[in-house]
Amino acid sequence: MSELFQNESIKVLVEKYQTIWSIRHAKSLMAWDNETCMPRGGVLERATAMANLSKLQQKLMLDSDFISLVEKAESAEGLNEYESGVIRVLKREIDYLRKIPPEIIFEFAKTSQEAVRVWDEAKRENNFEKFKPYLEKLSSLAREVAEKLGYEDHPYSAHLDLHEEGLDVKKTDRIFNKVITESRKILERVMRDGFYPESHHLEQMEYEISDMEKVNRELLELLRFPWDNGRLDLSPHPFTITLGVGDVRITTRYEGVDFKRAMYSTIHEFGHALYELQIDERLKMTPLAGGVSLGIHESQSRFMENILGRSRAFVSFVKPLLEKHLDFVRGCDEEELYRYFNTVSPSLIRVDADELTYNFHVYIRYRLEKLLIAGEINVGDLPELWNEEMEKLLGIKPSTYSEGVLQDIHWSHGSFGYFPTYTLGNVAAAQIWDAIKKEIDLEKTVESGRFERIYHYLREKIHRWGSTFSPQNLLNRSFGQDYEPEALIAYLKQKYVS
Ligand code: MG
């Protein structure tokens, strides 16, 4: 038993929790397998096995002995910060399971399993009507969930809090108002200046997948990815999955053209993985052994991908590796590569958006989800509203549903309230940038590839704590403020208009 836990009830609790952790471990491994190597024929049986394991997990969480242990431990005096963290995390999970009846959880899981498949077809066929009934069902379930969970100001706040502990509509509105207003001004100037191109000839360059595989592997090597504790595999949608502090896996994908896409998706997932890998060993297999929230997690991937990865210093660092494996890079100077890595242009697809326009895409989804969950619009209104918002914010309009309202998988999972955490990630990444540059010369460190110093900083400020503190407390503790958009605006201004 870890020496971090002294209180007797907490010790028993943490030990009992290991069974629940083991189920989660198994589910993660199965989820990883689903996306990377499971044969198609395994889908149905896998879904049943997953559903049954989830049920078992719920049963153990809601076990009356387990709950009375949580209550007993909670009332104990003088709990240390780790012990309080254990209680906070468990109470949140138990609270959710107690408020949401199993029938709704089951209905949600069943509908979304079907909805993902239909969404995929609808997107390929550009047929919104096909997906509409599923989205209607899922959004009405989501409204029901909000009512069961309860909220103060707005039903959507219940969903925001599910994805990011402590987040509500008021806080999110305030962040977006600032980010969107200021980003618009910066974007206008960037488009006028023309220094950052809207497109680049390297985007057309095709590569051999085997060459790019070498780039990604050797890049991970240079970034000190610990191969004894992780893997890199292929999947259509890159992701990171944690089996434990000692086993964190990432995936990437290769389009065969425009190599920065494969490279940045690998760096992005590496950022997620680093967070999980640097969690204090002593927290392993406990309720605290995982990144605390989606927003904080995304701040780690965005920090690596954008703030370090798209900097001039990173270009100098990575260029020799690119030249080694991609012959068409050999004639480019650093300035040329820097501009290729940093094209800026209003585009239709969120996942392809640059760091300046990305938050506009998130904002559109945030506004629409908020209206939908409040019952102020119907699912049928979404396509048109989507296009209107795109035109208003980015000056472009999708000509198909596939490039518009049907582009993301999230709604087919029944995830409402997820998108804003992407912008929170950008916001917090910039807060980290603002703080770390006072202690570390980022340019020199990145250029020379001495990433350990940066990782050490991130470990102390964020990673090692796992879920010990709520996102808000973690940020306050490490940077003296909650999510605040000022640093993001300062970062964008410095990079794009100074
Ligand atoms: Mg991510």
XYZ file of N, CA, C and O in Angstrom, residues 8-107:
400
model
N -6.988 4.957 7.919
C -7.314 3.527 7.811
C -8.457 3.262 6.825
O -8.378 2.341 6.011
N -9.529 4.067 6.909
C -10.660 3.837 5.987
C -10.224 4.054 4.541
O -10.653 3.328 3.638
N -9.376 5.053 4.329
C -8.897 5.302 2.956
C -8.076 4.118 2.461
O -8.214 3.681 1.316
N -7.258 3.571 3.347
C -6.440 2.414 2.949
C -7.325 1.252 2.494
O -7.071 0.635 1.455
N -8.367 0.973 3.271
C -9.289 -0.116 2.900
C -9.970 0.207 1.569
O -10.085 -0.644 0.677
N -10.383 1.448 1.461
C -11.071 1.906 0.253
C -10.198 1.736 -0.997
O -10.636 1.202 -2.016
N -8.962 2.179 -0.878
C -8.043 2.110 -2.015
C -7.772 0.652 -2.394
O -7.682 0.297 -3.573
N -7.703 -0.186 -1.376
C -7.476 -1.599 -1.658
C -8.683 -2.219 -2.353
O -8.554 -2.946 -3.325
N -9.872 -1.904 -1.849
C -11.102 -2.411 -2.479
C -11.227 -1.899 -3.909
O -11.737 -2.597 -4.793
N -10.775 -0.679 -4.099
C -10.910 -0.044 -5.410
C -10.129 -0.792 -6.487
O -10.471 -0.726 -7.664
N -9.108 -1.529 -6.066
C -8.280 -2.238 -7.054
C -9.073 -3.164 -7.960
O -8.723 -3.365 -9.118
N -10.166 -3.734 -7.444
C -11.002 -4.596 -8.288
C -11.679 -3.750 -9.372
O -11.739 -4.149 -10.536
N -12.187 -2.588 -8.959
C -12.820 -1.695 -9.927
C -11.777 -1.234 -10.953
O -12.028 -1.225 -12.168
N -10.600 -0.891 -10.447
C -9.518 -0.486 -11.349
C -9.219 -1.594 -12.364
O -8.999 -1.323 -13.547
N -9.242 -2.817 -11.903
C -8.917 -3.936 -12.802
C -9.941 -4.061 -13.929
O -9.585 -4.382 -15.067
N -11.188 -3.794 -13.612
C -12.217 -3.812 -14.661
C -11.957 -2.699 -15.664
O -12.021 -2.894 -16.877
N -11.611 -1.537 -15.128
C -11.301 -0.411 -16.029
C -10.105 -0.749 -16.911
O -10.071 -0.405 -18.101
N -9.120 -1.376 -16.309
C -7.926 -1.788 -17.038
C -8.307 -2.706 -18.199
O -7.877 -2.514 -19.344
N -9.140 -3.695 -17.888
C -9.571 -4.646 -18.922
C -10.355 -3.918 -20.014
O -10.160 -4.163 -21.211
N -11.235 -3.010 -19.611
C -12.030 -2.274 -20.590
C -11.145 -1.404 -21.486
O -11.409 -1.275 -22.678
N -10.113 -0.817 -20.900
C -9.202 0.005 -21.706
C -8.472 -0.842 -22.737
O -8.325 -0.455 -23.896
N -8.026 -1.991 -22.284
C -7.319 -2.876 -23.213
C -8.247 -3.304 -24.355
O -7.859 -3.337 -25.518
N -9.498 -3.596 -23.991
C -10.473 -3.981 -25.014
C -10.760 -2.816 -25.960
O -10.902 -3.003 -27.172
N -10.853 -1.626 -25.402
C -11.123 -0.445 -26.235
C -9.954 -0.198 -27.194
O -10.152 0.115 -28.374
N -8.734 -0.359 -26.680
C -7.557 -0.198 -27.532
C -7.593 -1.214 -28.673
O -7.382 -0.885 -29.839
N -7.910 -2.438 -28.303
C -7.966 -3.526 -29.282
C -9.047 -3.248 -30.339
O -8.829 -3.457 -31.527
N -10.208 -2.748 -29.886
C -11.295 -2.391 -30.810
C -10.808 -1.506 -31.943
O -11.182 -1.673 -33.088
N -9.996 -0.520 -31.572
C -9.600 0.513 -32.539
C -8.374 0.136 -33.348
O -8.116 0.743 -34.380
N -7.594 -0.810 -32.866
C -6.332 -1.075 -33.551
C -6.268 -2.415 -34.288
O -5.791 -2.474 -35.401
N -6.724 -3.493 -33.647
C -6.502 -4.781 -34.331
C -7.632 -5.793 -34.277
O -7.498 -6.875 -34.826
N -8.748 -5.477 -33.662
C -9.817 -6.475 -33.588
C -10.411 -6.740 -34.981
O -10.685 -5.800 -35.720
N -10.612 -8.012 -35.320
C -11.281 -8.280 -36.598
C -12.743 -7.817 -36.549
O -13.355 -7.819 -35.477
N -13.268 -7.398 -37.691
C -14.634 -6.855 -37.742
C -15.667 -7.773 -37.106
O -16.610 -7.322 -36.464
N -15.452 -9.062 -37.299
C -16.415 -10.047 -36.809
C -16.533 -10.087 -35.293
O -17.450 -10.713 -34.755
N -15.609 -9.429 -34.596
C -15.644 -9.486 -33.141
C -16.525 -8.435 -32.482
O -16.706 -8.436 -31.260
N -17.084 -7.551 -33.313
C -17.765 -6.358 -32.786
C -18.884 -6.662 -31.787
O -18.920 -6.103 -30.689
N -19.777 -7.579 -32.165
C -20.959 -7.809 -31.318
C -20.619 -8.408 -29.968
O -21.083 -7.960 -28.915
N -19.800 -9.440 -29.997
C -19.422 -10.080 -28.733
C -18.639 -9.113 -27.842
O -18.806 -9.081 -26.627
N -17.801 -8.317 -28.482
C -17.027 -7.339 -27.725
C -17.949 -6.325 -27.043
O -17.759 -5.970 -25.879
N -18.974 -5.881 -27.789
C -19.902 -4.896 -27.226
C -20.609 -5.475 -25.997
O -20.792 -4.797 -24.982
N -20.991 -6.746 -26.093
C -21.654 -7.389 -24.954
C -20.708 -7.504 -23.762
O -21.075 -7.188 -22.625
N -19.482 -7.929 -24.030
C -18.506 -8.063 -22.949
C -18.252 -6.715 -22.276
O -18.200 -6.613 -21.040
N -18.152 -5.681 -23.092
C -17.932 -4.328 -22.556
C -19.097 -3.898 -21.680
O -18.908 -3.382 -20.572
N -20.318 -4.107 -22.202
C -21.511 -3.681 -21.466
C -21.596 -4.402 -20.122
O -21.923 -3.809 -19.091
N -21.281 -5.693 -20.136
C -21.354 -6.461 -18.882
C -20.284 -6.027 -17.886
O -20.540 -5.967 -16.683
N -19.111 -5.740 -18.382
C -18.061 -5.257 -17.474
C -18.448 -3.901 -16.877
O -18.197 -3.628 -15.698
N -19.086 -3.048 -17.706
C -19.525 -1.744 -17.191
C -20.553 -1.933 -16.084
O -20.535 -1.230 -15.070
N -21.459 -2.868 -16.309
C -22.491 -3.141 -15.298
C -21.853 -3.599 -13.987
O -22.234 -3.168 -12.902
N -20.881 -4.491 -14.118
C -20.181 -5.006 -12.945
C -19.461 -3.876 -12.202
O -19.497 -3.787 -10.965
N -18.855 -3.017 -12.977
C -18.147 -1.872 -12.403
C -19.117 -0.986 -11.609
O -18.825 -0.576 -10.486
N -20.284 -0.725 -12.209
C -21.300 0.082 -11.515
C -21.754 -0.577 -10.224
O -21.930 0.074 -9.195
N -21.931 -1.883 -10.307
C -22.409 -2.622 -9.136
C -21.414 -2.494 -7.982
O -21.792 -2.267 -6.830
N -20.143 -2.608 -8.312
C -19.116 -2.495 -7.262
C -19.038 -1.069 -6.703
O -18.849 -0.875 -5.503
N -19.213 -0.088 -7.583
C -19.164 1.306 -7.129
C -20.332 1.624 -6.200
O -20.198 2.410 -5.270
N -21.487 1.022 -6.503
C -22.685 1.337 -5.717
C -22.913 0.337 -4.574
O -23.940 0.393 -3.894
N -21.971 -0.539 -4.373
C -22.064 -1.499 -3.282
C -22.169 -0.746 -1.947
O -21.406 0.199 -1.697
N -23.122 -1.170 -1.107
C -23.390 -0.354 0.089
C -22.181 -0.313 1.039
O -21.923 0.715 1.668
N -21.429 -1.405 1.128
C -20.220 -1.391 1.970
C -19.208 -0.373 1.441
O -18.578 0.353 2.210
N -19.076 -0.367 0.124
C -18.113 0.556 -0.494
C -18.527 2.001 -0.214
O -17.706 2.834 0.191
N -19.824 2.275 -0.405
C -20.308 3.642 -0.180
C -20.167 4.050 1.293
O -19.758 5.177 1.594
N -20.454 3.107 2.214
C -20.304 3.539 3.617
C -18.837 3.774 3.981
O -18.534 4.640 4.803
N -17.934 3.048 3.315
C -16.508 3.337 3.522
C -16.151 4.750 3.048
O -15.429 5.478 3.718
N -16.703 5.117 1.893
C -16.446 6.465 1.370
C -16.975 7.497 2.360
O -16.289 8.472 2.695
N -18.203 7.264 2.852
C -18.799 8.218 3.786
C -18.021 8.301 5.091
O -17.825 9.375 5.658
N -17.582 7.146 5.552
C -16.814 7.115 6.795
C -15.488 7.876 6.634
O -15.115 8.710 7.466
N -14.821 7.582 5.522
C -13.531 8.236 5.280
C -13.708 9.748 5.120
O -12.888 10.536 5.570
N -14.812 10.120 4.505
C -15.054 11.538 4.251
C -15.179 12.337 5.553
O -14.737 13.481 5.652
N -15.781 11.697 6.558
C -16.003 12.427 7.804
C -14.764 12.430 8.713
O -14.744 13.094 9.748
N -13.739 11.686 8.296
C -12.515 11.650 9.118
C -11.827 13.018 9.089
O -11.949 13.759 8.116
N -11.115 13.316 10.183
C -10.441 14.619 10.224
C -8.984 14.517 9.784
O -8.390 13.448 9.862
N -8.458 15.619 9.318
C -7.039 15.694 8.979
C -6.611 14.846 7.792
O -5.480 14.347 7.754
N -7.488 14.671 6.805
C -7.086 13.929 5.603
C -6.027 14.729 4.840
O -6.118 15.956 4.754
N -5.024 14.039 4.321
C -4.040 14.762 3.504
C -4.614 15.007 2.105
O -5.712 14.545 1.782
N -3.866 15.704 1.248
C -4.435 16.114 -0.037
C -4.746 14.920 -0.955
O -5.706 14.954 -1.719
N -3.944 13.869 -0.841
C -4.217 12.677 -1.659
C -5.494 11.992 -1.181
O -6.326 11.562 -1.980
N -5.634 11.909 0.143
C -6.815 11.244 0.699
C -8.089 12.021 0.344
O -9.099 11.427 -0.046
N -8.009 13.342 0.449
C -9.172 14.151 0.057
C -9.462 13.970 -1.431
O -10.625 13.959 -1.847
N -8.409 13.826 -2.211
C -8.573 13.608 -3.648
C -9.322 12.307 -3.932
O -10.213 12.267 -4.784
N -8.960 11.261 -3.229
C -9.629 9.967 -3.404
C -11.132 10.123 -3.147
O -11.969 9.659 -3.936
N -11.466 10.800 -2.047
C -12.879 10.987 -1.705
C -13.594 11.815 -2.788
O -14.696 11.479 -3.223
N -12.941 12.892 -3.201
C -13.564 13.767 -4.214
C -13.877 12.985 -5.493
O -14.986 13.039 -6.019
N -12.898 12.216 -5.958
C -13.074 11.484 -7.218
C -14.153 10.401 -7.085
O -15.025 10.274 -7.946
N -14.119 9.657 -6.007
C -15.102 8.579 -5.831
C -16.511 9.141 -5.660
O -17.476 8.605 -6.215
N -16.625 10.219 -4.905
C -17.954 10.801 -4.697
C -18.573 11.286 -6.005
O -19.772 11.154 -6.231
N -17.737 11.840 -6.851
C -18.227 12.311 -8.150
C -18.791 11.145 -8.966
O -19.858 11.238 -9.550
N -18.056 10.046 -8.970
C -18.523 8.880 -9.741
C -19.784 8.278 -9.150
O -20.728 7.946 -9.861
N -19.780 8.150 -7.826
C -20.934 7.557 -7.157
C -22.164 8.446 -7.344
O -23.270 7.971 -7.641
N -21.965 9.731 -7.213
C -23.046 10.697 -7.378
C -23.705 10.537 -8.750
O -24.929 10.497 -8.874
N -22.873 10.422 -9.780
C -23.392 10.259 -11.130
C -24.223 8.981 -11.236
O -25.362 8.988 -11.707
N -23.655 7.878 -10.766
C -24.342 6.590 -10.882
C -25.624 6.544 -10.057
O -26.590 5.875 -10.419
N -25.638 7.262 -8.961
C -26.847 7.274 -8.130
C -27.952 8.102 -8.753
O -29.132 7.770 -8.635
N -27.562 9.187 -9.403
C -28.580 10.083 -9.971
C -29.142 9.586 -11.302
O -30.282 9.863 -11.633
N -28.303 8.903 -12.062
C -28.759 8.445 -13.385
C -29.163 6.980 -13.294
O -28.322 6.108 -13.100
N -30.455 6.708 -13.470
C -30.925 5.321 -13.357
C -30.278 4.431 -14.428
O -30.019 4.904 -15.540
N -30.037 3.168 -14.089
C -29.383 2.248 -15.033
C -30.107 2.167 -16.375
O -29.461 1.982 -17.406
N -31.451 2.342 -16.363
C -32.196 2.265 -17.639
C -31.711 3.354 -18.603
O -31.587 3.116 -19.801
N -31.451 4.543 -18.056
C -31.003 5.632 -18.936
C -29.598 5.351 -19.450
O -29.301 5.540 -20.632
N -28.741 4.860 -18.560
C -27.374 4.533 -18.987
C -27.409 3.466 -20.088
O -26.722 3.575 -21.100
N -28.266 2.476 -19.882
C -28.385 1.389 -20.856
C -28.915 1.922 -22.189
O -28.375 1.630 -23.255
N -29.978 2.725 -22.113
C -30.611 3.300 -23.300
C -29.609 4.157 -24.083
O -29.529 4.105 -25.306
